[in-house]
Structure formats: structure tokens, C-alpha cells
């Protein structure tokens, strides 16, 4: 892959293949604003590409602090899962898993999946798998750089 955004597309496809889900999201970290920016999205009715979530939001903060995925089995009733990005996508959030993309304590991004395709809930095993994918993607992003510029990300970030 030539650049970070191509890598994000690859990772997003891998996430949905290994952990089938309604929506997959790859966000990268804007260090200047201390926010995660959606750069690639697969699934959902509407695009949330270029929307942001603060680093201090509950689930991203926990994922970064623990350096492993946060699994929210029942996201519909968990207040930590309330996030404008999911509403922007038109997603009725039932279950969520969010993994850090970080290397050596440096925040690089997030990987997120919403609503397993089988209608069930994400499990700890799903969280472990997404944590591993996030670790590998972190090395790729660290080499190629974080890309959050709207001209490069564009609406091409919403894929089916």
C-alpha cells in the first residue's frame, strides 16, 4: 500500500472480514486538536468521514489507557457509547468494539466496529482480534504518517 489511507482501507476490509459487522470505522489522531478524525468508513446509511471525537471521550480514552480494545456488548444502554458520529451515520448502536492504534504511547488512531452481522454482541475474543489488528496498523501508520487533511481524506472515505 502506498499510503496511510490505502492502509486504512485494507485494515477496514480485514476488520469486516474477520469480525463481520454492520459498520467499520478507521480514525486517525489529530495531535493539534487532540481529537480522533474518521478517515475511512465502511457501512452505514450516511457518511461520518471527517467527523471527530475528543481523545477524552470515555471509550477512546479507556482504549488508549489500557492499550487494548474496549468491548461494549450492550451499547444501546451504555452511556459511554453515546457519540455524535454514530448518529451522523444513522446507526442504531447495539454493540461496539473500539481498539487503539498506538505505538510506544503515541496516539495514532482508533479502529471501531459496530453491530455484529449476526445480530449478537461483540465478545472479548473480538476485542483481542481487533487489538492485534490495531497494533499492526500502528506500525504501518508510524512509518507512513497520520493523514487527516480533508483534501486527501475526502468523501472517498465512505466505502461499501
CSV table of N, CA and C in Angstrom, one decimal:
chain,number,residue,atom,x,y,z
A,1,UNK,N,0.8,-1.2,0.0
A,1,UNK,CA,0.0,0.0,0.0
A,1,UNK,C,0.9,1.2,0.0
A,2,UNK,N,0.5,2.2,-0.8
A,2,UNK,CA,1.3,3.4,-1.0
A,2,UNK,C,1.3,4.4,0.1
A,3,UNK,N,0.1,4.4,0.8
A,3,UNK,CA,0.0,5.5,1.9
A,3,UNK,C,-0.9,5.0,3.0
A,4,UNK,N,-1.0,5.9,4.0
A,4,UNK,CA,-1.8,5.5,5.2
A,4,UNK,C,-3.3,5.3,4.9
A,5,UNK,N,-3.9,6.1,4.0
A,5,UNK,CA,-5.3,5.9,3.7
A,5,UNK,C,-5.6,4.6,2.9
A,6,UNK,N,-4.7,4.2,2.1
A,6,UNK,CA,-4.8,2.9,1.4
A,6,UNK,C,-4.7,1.8,2.5
A,7,UNK,N,-3.8,2.0,3.4
A,7,UNK,CA,-3.6,1.0,4.5
A,7,UNK,C,-4.9,1.0,5.4
A,8,UNK,N,-5.5,2.1,5.6
A,8,UNK,CA,-6.8,2.2,6.4
A,8,UNK,C,-7.9,1.4,5.7
A,9,UNK,N,-8.0,1.5,4.3
A,9,UNK,CA,-9.0,0.8,3.6
A,9,UNK,C,-8.7,-0.7,3.7
A,10,UNK,N,-7.5,-1.1,3.6
A,10,UNK,CA,-7.1,-2.6,3.8
A,10,UNK,C,-7.5,-3.1,5.2
A,11,UNK,N,-7.2,-2.3,6.2
A,11,UNK,CA,-7.5,-2.7,7.6
A,11,UNK,C,-9.0,-2.8,7.8
A,12,UNK,N,-9.7,-1.8,7.2
A,12,UNK,CA,-11.2,-1.8,7.4
A,12,UNK,C,-11.8,-3.1,6.7
A,13,UNK,N,-11.3,-3.4,5.5
A,13,UNK,CA,-11.8,-4.6,4.9
A,13,UNK,C,-11.5,-5.9,5.7
A,14,UNK,N,-10.3,-5.9,6.3
A,14,UNK,CA,-9.8,-7.0,7.1
A,14,UNK,C,-10.7,-7.1,8.3
A,15,UNK,N,-11.0,-6.0,9.0
A,15,UNK,CA,-11.8,-6.0,10.2
A,15,UNK,C,-13.2,-6.6,9.9
A,16,UNK,N,-13.8,-6.2,8.8
A,16,UNK,CA,-15.1,-6.7,8.5
A,16,UNK,C,-15.1,-8.1,8.0
A,17,UNK,N,-14.0,-8.6,7.4
A,17,UNK,CA,-13.9,-10.0,7.0
A,17,UNK,C,-13.8,-10.9,8.2
A,18,UNK,N,-12.9,-10.5,9.2
A,18,UNK,CA,-12.6,-11.3,10.3
A,18,UNK,C,-13.6,-11.2,11.4
A,19,UNK,N,-14.3,-10.0,11.5
A,19,UNK,CA,-15.3,-9.8,12.6
A,19,UNK,C,-16.5,-9.1,11.8
A,20,UNK,N,-17.3,-9.9,11.1
A,20,UNK,CA,-18.4,-9.3,10.3
A,20,UNK,C,-19.2,-8.4,11.2
A,21,UNK,N,-19.4,-7.2,10.6
A,21,UNK,CA,-20.2,-6.2,11.3
A,21,UNK,C,-20.9,-5.2,10.4
A,22,UNK,N,-21.8,-4.5,10.9
A,22,UNK,CA,-22.6,-3.5,10.1
A,22,UNK,C,-21.7,-2.4,9.6
A,23,UNK,N,-20.9,-1.9,10.5
A,23,UNK,CA,-20.1,-0.7,10.2
A,23,UNK,C,-18.6,-0.9,10.8
A,24,UNK,N,-17.7,-0.4,10.0
A,24,UNK,CA,-16.3,-0.4,10.4
A,24,UNK,C,-15.8,1.1,10.2
A,25,UNK,N,-15.0,1.5,11.2
A,25,UNK,CA,-14.5,2.9,11.1
A,25,UNK,C,-13.0,2.9,11.5
A,26,UNK,N,-12.3,3.7,10.7
A,26,UNK,CA,-10.9,3.9,11.0
A,26,UNK,C,-10.7,5.4,11.2
A,27,UNK,N,-10.2,5.8,12.4
A,27,UNK,CA,-9.9,7.2,12.7
A,27,UNK,C,-8.4,7.4,12.9
A,28,UNK,N,-7.9,8.5,12.6
A,28,UNK,CA,-6.5,8.9,12.9
A,28,UNK,C,-6.5,10.1,13.8
A,29,UNK,N,-5.4,10.2,14.5
A,29,UNK,CA,-5.3,11.2,15.6
A,29,UNK,C,-4.8,12.5,15.2
A,30,UNK,N,-5.5,13.6,15.4
A,30,UNK,CA,-5.1,15.0,15.2
A,30,UNK,C,-4.5,15.5,16.5
A,31,UNK,N,-3.2,15.5,16.5
A,31,UNK,CA,-2.4,15.8,17.7
A,31,UNK,C,-2.6,17.3,18.1
A,32,UNK,N,-2.8,18.2,17.1
A,32,UNK,CA,-3.0,19.6,17.4
A,32,UNK,C,-4.3,19.9,18.1
A,33,UNK,N,-5.4,19.1,17.7
A,33,UNK,CA,-6.7,19.4,18.4
A,33,UNK,C,-7.1,18.3,19.4
A,34,UNK,N,-6.2,17.3,19.5
A,34,UNK,CA,-6.4,16.2,20.5
A,34,UNK,C,-7.7,15.5,20.2
A,35,UNK,N,-8.0,15.2,19.0
A,35,UNK,CA,-9.2,14.5,18.5
A,35,UNK,C,-8.9,13.4,17.6
A,36,UNK,N,-9.8,12.4,17.5
A,36,UNK,CA,-9.7,11.4,16.5
A,36,UNK,C,-10.6,11.7,15.4
A,37,UNK,N,-10.1,11.6,14.1
A,37,UNK,CA,-10.8,12.0,12.9
A,37,UNK,C,-11.2,10.8,12.1
A,38,UNK,N,-12.4,10.6,11.8
A,38,UNK,CA,-12.8,9.5,10.9
A,38,UNK,C,-12.2,9.7,9.5
A,39,UNK,N,-11.4,8.8,9.0
A,39,UNK,CA,-10.8,8.9,7.7
A,39,UNK,C,-11.3,7.9,6.7
A,40,UNK,N,-11.8,6.8,7.3
A,40,UNK,CA,-12.4,5.8,6.4
A,40,UNK,C,-13.6,5.1,7.2
A,41,UNK,N,-14.6,4.8,6.4
A,41,UNK,CA,-15.8,4.2,7.0
A,41,UNK,C,-16.4,3.3,6.0
A,42,UNK,N,-16.8,2.1,6.4
A,42,UNK,CA,-17.5,1.1,5.6
A,42,UNK,C,-18.8,0.8,6.3
A,43,UNK,N,-19.9,0.8,5.5
A,43,UNK,CA,-21.2,0.5,6.0
A,43,UNK,C,-21.9,1.8,6.5
A,44,UNK,N,-23.1,1.6,6.9
A,44,UNK,CA,-24.0,2.7,7.4
A,44,UNK,C,-24.6,3.5,6.2
A,45,UNK,N,-25.7,4.1,6.5
A,45,UNK,CA,-26.5,4.8,5.5
A,45,UNK,C,-25.8,6.1,5.1
A,46,UNK,N,-25.2,6.8,6.1
A,46,UNK,CA,-24.6,8.1,5.8
A,46,UNK,C,-23.2,8.1,6.2
A,47,UNK,N,-22.4,9.0,5.6
A,47,UNK,CA,-21.0,9.2,5.9
A,47,UNK,C,-20.8,10.0,7.1
A,48,UNK,N,-19.8,9.6,7.9
A,48,UNK,CA,-19.3,10.4,9.1
A,48,UNK,C,-17.8,10.7,8.9
A,49,UNK,N,-17.4,10.6,7.6
A,49,UNK,CA,-16.0,10.8,7.3
A,49,UNK,C,-15.7,12.3,7.7
A,50,UNK,N,-14.6,12.5,8.3
A,50,UNK,CA,-14.1,13.8,8.8
A,50,UNK,C,-14.8,14.3,10.1
A,51,UNK,N,-15.7,13.5,10.6
A,51,UNK,CA,-16.2,13.9,11.9
A,51,UNK,C,-15.2,13.5,13.0
A,52,UNK,N,-15.3,14.1,14.2
A,52,UNK,CA,-14.3,14.0,15.2
A,52,UNK,C,-14.9,13.6,16.5
A,53,UNK,N,-14.0,12.9,17.3
A,53,UNK,CA,-14.4,12.6,18.7
A,53,UNK,C,-13.1,13.0,19.6
A,54,UNK,N,-13.4,13.6,20.7
A,54,UNK,CA,-12.2,14.0,21.5
A,54,UNK,C,-11.5,12.9,22.1
A,55,UNK,N,-10.2,13.0,22.3
A,55,UNK,CA,-9.4,12.0,22.9
A,55,UNK,C,-9.9,11.6,24.3
A,56,UNK,N,-10.5,12.5,25.0
A,56,UNK,CA,-11.0,12.3,26.4
A,56,UNK,C,-12.4,11.7,26.4
A,57,UNK,N,-13.0,11.4,25.2
A,57,UNK,CA,-14.3,10.7,25.3
A,57,UNK,C,-14.0,9.3,25.9
A,58,UNK,N,-15.0,8.9,26.7
A,58,UNK,CA,-14.9,7.7,27.6
A,58,UNK,C,-14.3,6.5,26.9
A,59,UNK,N,-14.8,6.0,25.8
A,59,UNK,CA,-14.3,4.8,25.2
A,59,UNK,C,-12.9,4.9,24.6
A,60,UNK,N,-12.7,5.9,23.8
A,60,UNK,CA,-11.3,6.1,23.2
A,60,UNK,C,-10.3,6.3,24.4
A,61,UNK,N,-10.6,7.0,25.4
A,61,UNK,CA,-9.7,7.2,26.5
A,61,UNK,C,-9.3,5.9,27.2
A,62,UNK,N,-10.4,5.1,27.4
A,62,UNK,CA,-10.1,3.8,28.0
A,62,UNK,C,-9.3,2.9,27.1
A,63,UNK,N,-9.6,2.9,25.8
A,63,UNK,CA,-8.8,2.0,24.9
A,63,UNK,C,-7.3,2.5,24.9
A,64,UNK,N,-7.1,3.8,24.8
A,64,UNK,CA,-5.7,4.2,24.8
A,64,UNK,C,-5.0,4.0,26.1
A,65,UNK,N,-5.7,4.2,27.2
A,65,UNK,CA,-5.1,4.0,28.5
A,65,UNK,C,-4.7,2.5,28.8
A,66,UNK,N,-5.6,1.6,28.4
A,66,UNK,CA,-5.4,0.2,28.7
A,66,UNK,C,-4.6,-0.5,27.5
A,67,UNK,N,-4.4,0.2,26.4
A,67,UNK,CA,-3.7,-0.3,25.2
A,67,UNK,C,-4.4,-1.6,24.7
A,68,UNK,N,-5.7,-1.7,24.8
A,68,UNK,CA,-6.4,-2.9,24.3
A,68,UNK,C,-7.8,-2.4,24.0
A,69,UNK,N,-8.5,-3.2,23.2
A,69,UNK,CA,-9.9,-2.9,22.8
A,69,UNK,C,-10.8,-2.9,23.9
A,70,UNK,N,-11.8,-2.0,23.8
A,70,UNK,CA,-12.9,-1.9,24.7
A,70,UNK,C,-14.1,-2.5,24.0
A,71,UNK,N,-14.7,-3.5,24.7
A,71,UNK,CA,-15.9,-4.1,24.1
A,71,UNK,C,-17.1,-3.7,24.9
A,72,UNK,N,-18.1,-3.1,24.2
A,72,UNK,CA,-19.3,-2.7,24.8
A,72,UNK,C,-20.4,-3.6,24.2
A,73,UNK,N,-20.7,-4.6,25.0
A,73,UNK,CA,-21.6,-5.6,24.5
A,73,UNK,C,-23.0,-5.1,24.2
A,74,UNK,N,-23.5,-4.2,25.2
A,74,UNK,CA,-24.8,-3.7,25.1
A,74,UNK,C,-24.7,-2.1,25.0
A,75,UNK,N,-24.3,-1.7,23.8
A,75,UNK,CA,-24.0,-0.3,23.6
A,75,UNK,C,-25.3,0.6,23.6
A,76,UNK,N,-26.4,-0.1,23.4
A,76,UNK,CA,-27.7,0.7,23.4
A,76,UNK,C,-28.1,1.3,24.7
A,77,UNK,N,-27.6,0.6,25.8
A,77,UNK,CA,-27.9,1.1,27.1
A,77,UNK,C,-26.7,1.7,27.9
A,78,UNK,N,-25.5,1.6,27.3
A,78,UNK,CA,-24.3,2.1,27.9
A,78,UNK,C,-24.1,3.6,27.5
A,79,UNK,N,-24.1,4.5,28.5
A,79,UNK,CA,-24.0,5.9,28.2
A,79,UNK,C,-22.6,6.3,27.6
A,80,UNK,N,-21.6,5.4,27.8
A,80,UNK,CA,-20.3,5.7,27.3
A,80,UNK,C,-20.3,5.6,25.7
A,81,UNK,N,-21.2,4.9,25.2
A,81,UNK,CA,-21.3,4.6,23.8
A,81,UNK,C,-22.0,5.8,23.0
A,82,UNK,N,-22.6,6.7,23.7
A,82,UNK,CA,-23.3,7.8,23.0
A,82,UNK,C,-22.3,8.7,22.4
A,83,UNK,N,-22.4,8.8,21.1
A,83,UNK,CA,-21.4,9.5,20.3
A,83,UNK,C,-22.1,10.1,19.0
A,84,UNK,N,-21.8,11.4,18.7
A,84,UNK,CA,-22.4,12.0,17.6
A,84,UNK,C,-22.1,11.4,16.3
A,85,UNK,N,-20.9,10.7,16.2
A,85,UNK,CA,-20.5,10.1,14.9
A,85,UNK,C,-21.5,9.0,14.5
A,86,UNK,N,-21.9,8.2,15.5
A,86,UNK,CA,-22.8,7.1,15.1
A,86,UNK,C,-24.2,7.6,14.7
A,87,UNK,N,-24.6,8.7,15.3
A,87,UNK,CA,-25.9,9.4,14.9
A,87,UNK,C,-25.7,9.9,13.5
A,88,UNK,N,-24.6,10.5,13.2
A,88,UNK,CA,-24.3,11.1,11.9
A,88,UNK,C,-24.4,10.0,10.8
A,89,UNK,N,-24.0,8.8,11.2
A,89,UNK,CA,-24.1,7.7,10.2
A,89,UNK,C,-25.4,7.1,10.1
A,90,UNK,N,-26.3,7.4,11.0
A,90,UNK,CA,-27.6,6.8,11.1
A,90,UNK,C,-27.6,5.4,11.6
A,91,UNK,N,-26.7,5.1,12.5
A,91,UNK,CA,-26.5,3.7,13.1
A,91,UNK,C,-27.2,3.7,14.4
A,92,UNK,N,-28.1,2.6,14.5
A,92,UNK,CA,-28.7,2.3,15.8
A,92,UNK,C,-27.7,1.4,16.5
A,93,UNK,N,-26.9,1.9,17.4
A,93,UNK,CA,-25.8,1.2,18.0
A,93,UNK,C,-26.3,0.2,19.0
A,94,UNK,N,-26.0,-1.1,18.8
A,94,UNK,CA,-26.3,-2.2,19.7
A,94,UNK,C,-25.1,-2.7,20.4
A,95,UNK,N,-24.0,-2.9,19.7
A,95,UNK,CA,-22.8,-3.4,20.3
A,95,UNK,C,-21.6,-2.7,19.6
A,96,UNK,N,-20.5,-2.5,20.3
A,96,UNK,CA,-19.4,-1.8,19.8
A,96,UNK,C,-18.1,-2.3,20.4
A,97,UNK,N,-17.1,-2.3,19.5
A,97,UNK,CA,-15.7,-2.6,20.0
A,97,UNK,C,-14.8,-1.5,19.4
A,98,UNK,N,-13.9,-1.0,20.2
A,98,UNK,CA,-13.0,0.1,19.9
A,98,UNK,C,-11.6,-0.3,20.3
A,99,UNK,N,-10.7,-0.3,19.3
A,99,UNK,CA,-9.3,-0.7,19.6
A,99,UNK,C,-8.4,0.5,19.4
A,100,UNK,N,-7.3,0.6,20.2
A,100,UNK,CA,-6.4,1.7,20.0
A,100,UNK,C,-5.4,1.4,18.8
A,101,UNK,N,-5.0,2.5,18.2
A,101,UNK,CA,-3.9,2.4,17.2
A,101,UNK,C,-2.9,3.3,17.9
A,102,UNK,N,-1.9,2.7,18.6
A,102,UNK,CA,-0.9,3.5,19.3
A,102,UNK,C,0.4,2.7,19.3
A,103,UNK,N,1.5,3.5,19.4
A,103,UNK,CA,2.8,2.8,19.4
A,103,UNK,C,3.7,3.6,20.3
A,104,UNK,N,4.2,2.9,21.3
A,104,UNK,CA,5.1,3.5,22.3
A,104,UNK,C,4.5,4.6,23.0
A,105,UNK,N,3.1,4.6,23.3
A,105,UNK,CA,2.5,5.6,24.0
A,105,UNK,C,2.0,6.8,23.1
A,106,UNK,N,2.3,6.7,21.8
A,106,UNK,CA,1.9,7.7,20.9
A,106,UNK,C,0.6,7.4,20.2
A,107,UNK,N,-0.4,8.3,20.4
A,107,UNK,CA,-1.7,8.0,19.9
A,107,UNK,C,-1.6,8.2,18.4
A,108,UNK,N,-2.1,7.2,17.6
A,108,UNK,CA,-2.2,7.3,16.2
A,108,UNK,C,-3.6,7.2,15.6
A,109,UNK,N,-4.5,6.5,16.3
A,109,UNK,CA,-5.8,6.4,15.8
A,109,UNK,C,-6.7,5.4,16.6
A,110,UNK,N,-7.8,5.1,16.0
A,110,UNK,CA,-8.8,4.1,16.6
A,110,UNK,C,-9.3,3.2,15.5
A,111,UNK,N,-9.6,2.0,15.8
A,111,UNK,CA,-10.4,1.1,14.9
A,111,UNK,C,-11.7,0.7,15.7
A,112,UNK,N,-12.8,0.9,15.0
A,112,UNK,CA,-14.1,0.6,15.6
A,112,UNK,C,-15.0,-0.2,14.7
A,113,UNK,N,-15.7,-1.1,15.4
A,113,UNK,CA,-16.7,-1.9,14.7
A,113,UNK,C,-18.0,-1.7,15.5
A,114,UNK,N,-19.1,-1.7,14.7
A,114,UNK,CA,-20.5,-1.5,15.3
A,114,UNK,C,-21.4,-2.6,14.8
A,115,UNK,N,-22.1,-3.2,15.7
A,115,UNK,CA,-23.2,-4.2,15.4
A,115,UNK,C,-22.7,-5.4,14.6
A,116,UNK,N,-22.4,-6.5,15.3
A,116,UNK,CA,-22.1,-7.7,14.6
A,116,UNK,C,-23.1,-8.1,13.6
A,117,UNK,N,-22.7,-8.6,12.5
A,117,UNK,CA,-23.6,-9.0,11.4
A,117,UNK,C,-24.6,-10.1,11.8
A,118,UNK,N,-24.3,-10.9,12.8
A,118,UNK,CA,-25.2,-12.0,13.2
A,118,UNK,C,-26.2,-11.5,14.2
A,119,UNK,N,-26.3,-10.2,14.5
A,119,UNK,CA,-27.3,-9.7,15.3
A,119,UNK,C,-27.0,-9.8,16.8
A,120,UNK,N,-25.9,-10.5,17.1
A,120,UNK,CA,-25.5,-10.7,18.5
A,120,UNK,C,-24.7,-9.5,19.1
A,121,UNK,N,-23.8,-9.9,20.0
A,121,UNK,CA,-22.9,-8.9,20.6
A,121,UNK,C,-21.5,-9.2,20.4
A,122,UNK,N,-20.6,-8.2,20.4
A,122,UNK,CA,-19.2,-8.4,20.4
A,122,UNK,C,-18.7,-9.1,21.7
A,123,UNK,N,-17.6,-9.9,21.5
A,123,UNK,CA,-17.1,-10.7,22.7
A,123,UNK,C,-15.7,-10.2,23.0
A,124,UNK,N,-15.2,-10.7,24.1
A,124,UNK,CA,-13.8,-10.5,24.4
A,124,UNK,C,-12.8,-11.0,23.3
A,125,UNK,N,-13.2,-12.1,22.7
A,125,UNK,CA,-12.4,-12.6,21.6
A,125,UNK,C,-12.3,-11.6,20.4
A,126,UNK,N,-13.4,-11.0,20.1
A,126,UNK,CA,-13.5,-9.9,19.1
A,126,UNK,C,-12.5,-8.8,19.5
A,127,UNK,N,-12.6,-8.4,20.7
A,127,UNK,CA,-11.7,-7.4,21.2
A,127,UNK,C,-10.2,-7.7,21.1
A,128,UNK,N,-9.9,-8.9,21.4
A,128,UNK,CA,-8.5,-9.4,21.2
A,128,UNK,C,-8.0,-9.3,19.8
A,129,UNK,N,-8.9,-9.8,18.9
A,129,UNK,CA,-8.6,-9.7,17.4
A,129,UNK,C,-8.4,-8.3,17.0
A,130,UNK,N,-9.3,-7.4,17.4
A,130,UNK,CA,-9.2,-6.0,16.9
A,130,UNK,C,-8.0,-5.3,17.6
A,131,UNK,N,-7.6,-5.7,18.8
A,131,UNK,CA,-6.4,-5.1,19.4
A,131,UNK,C,-5.2,-5.5,18.6
A,132,UNK,N,-5.1,-6.8,18.1
A,132,UNK,CA,-4.0,-7.2,17.3
A,132,UNK,C,-3.9,-6.4,16.0
A,133,UNK,N,-5.0,-6.3,15.3
A,133,UNK,CA,-5.1,-5.5,14.1
A,133,UNK,C,-4.6,-4.1,14.3
A,134,UNK,N,-5.1,-3.5,15.4
A,134,UNK,CA,-4.7,-2.1,15.7
A,134,UNK,C,-3.2,-2.0,16.0
A,135,UNK,N,-2.6,-3.0,16.6
A,135,UNK,CA,-1.1,-3.0,16.9
A,135,UNK,C,-0.3,-3.0,15.6
A,136,UNK,N,-0.8,-3.9,14.7
A,136,UNK,CA,-0.1,-4.0,13.4
A,136,UNK,C,-0.3,-2.7,12.5
A,137,UNK,N,-1.5,-2.2,12.6
A,137,UNK,CA,-1.7,-0.9,11.8
A,137,UNK,C,-0.9,0.2,12.4
A,138,UNK,N,-0.7,0.3,13.7
A,138,UNK,CA,0.0,1.3,14.3
A,138,UNK,C,1.4,1.4,13.8
A,139,UNK,N,2.1,0.3,13.5
A,139,UNK,CA,3.4,0.2,13.0
A,139,UNK,C,3.4,0.8,11.6
A,140,UNK,N,2.4,0.5,10.8
A,140,UNK,CA,2.2,1.0,9.4
A,140,UNK,C,2.0,2.5,9.4
A,141,UNK,N,1.1,3.0,10.3
A,141,UNK,CA,0.9,4.4,10.4
A,141,UNK,C,2.1,5.2,10.9
A,142,UNK,N,2.8,4.6,11.8
A,142,UNK,CA,4.0,5.3,12.3
A,142,UNK,C,5.1,5.5,11.2
A,143,UNK,N,5.2,4.5,10.3
A,143,UNK,CA,6.1,4.6,9.2
A,143,UNK,C,5.7,5.6,8.1
A,144,UNK,N,4.4,5.7,7.9
A,144,UNK,CA,3.8,6.4,6.7
A,144,UNK,C,3.2,7.8,7.1
A,145,UNK,N,2.9,8.0,8.4
A,145,UNK,CA,2.3,9.2,8.8
A,145,UNK,C,0.8,9.3,8.9
A,146,UNK,N,0.4,10.2,9.8
A,146,UNK,CA,-1.1,10.4,10.0
A,146,UNK,C,-1.6,11.3,8.9
A,147,UNK,N,-2.7,11.0,8.3
A,147,UNK,CA,-3.3,11.8,7.2
A,147,UNK,C,-4.7,12.1,7.6
A,148,UNK,N,-4.9,13.4,7.9
A,148,UNK,CA,-6.3,13.8,8.3
A,148,UNK,C,-6.8,15.0,7.5
A,149,UNK,N,-5.9,15.5,6.5
A,149,UNK,CA,-6.3,16.6,5.7
A,149,UNK,C,-7.5,16.3,4.8
A,150,UNK,N,-8.5,17.2,4.9
A,150,UNK,CA,-9.8,17.0,4.2
A,150,UNK,C,-9.6,16.8,2.7
A,151,UNK,N,-8.6,17.4,2.1
A,151,UNK,CA,-8.4,17.3,0.7
A,151,UNK,C,-7.9,15.8,0.3
A,152,UNK,N,-7.2,15.2,1.2
A,152,UNK,CA,-6.7,13.9,1.0
A,152,UNK,C,-7.7,12.8,1.4
A,153,UNK,N,-8.4,13.0,2.5
A,153,UNK,CA,-9.4,12.1,3.0
A,153,UNK,C,-10.6,12.1,2.1
A,154,UNK,N,-11.2,13.3,2.0
A,154,UNK,CA,-12.4,13.5,1.1
A,154,UNK,C,-13.5,12.5,1.4
A,155,UNK,N,-14.5,12.6,0.6
A,155,UNK,CA,-15.7,11.7,0.8
A,155,UNK,C,-15.5,10.3,0.2
A,156,UNK,N,-14.3,10.1,-0.4
A,156,UNK,CA,-14.0,8.8,-0.8
A,156,UNK,C,-13.8,7.9,0.3
A,157,UNK,N,-13.7,8.4,1.5
A,157,UNK,CA,-13.5,7.7,2.7
A,157,UNK,C,-14.7,6.8,3.1
A,158,UNK,N,-15.9,7.0,2.5
A,158,UNK,CA,-17.1,6.2,2.8
A,158,UNK,C,-17.2,5.1,1.8
A,159,UNK,N,-16.9,3.9,2.2
A,159,UNK,CA,-16.9,2.8,1.2
A,159,UNK,C,-18.0,1.8,1.6
A,160,UNK,N,-18.4,1.0,0.6
A,160,UNK,CA,-19.3,-0.1,0.9
A,160,UNK,C,-18.7,-1.4,0.7
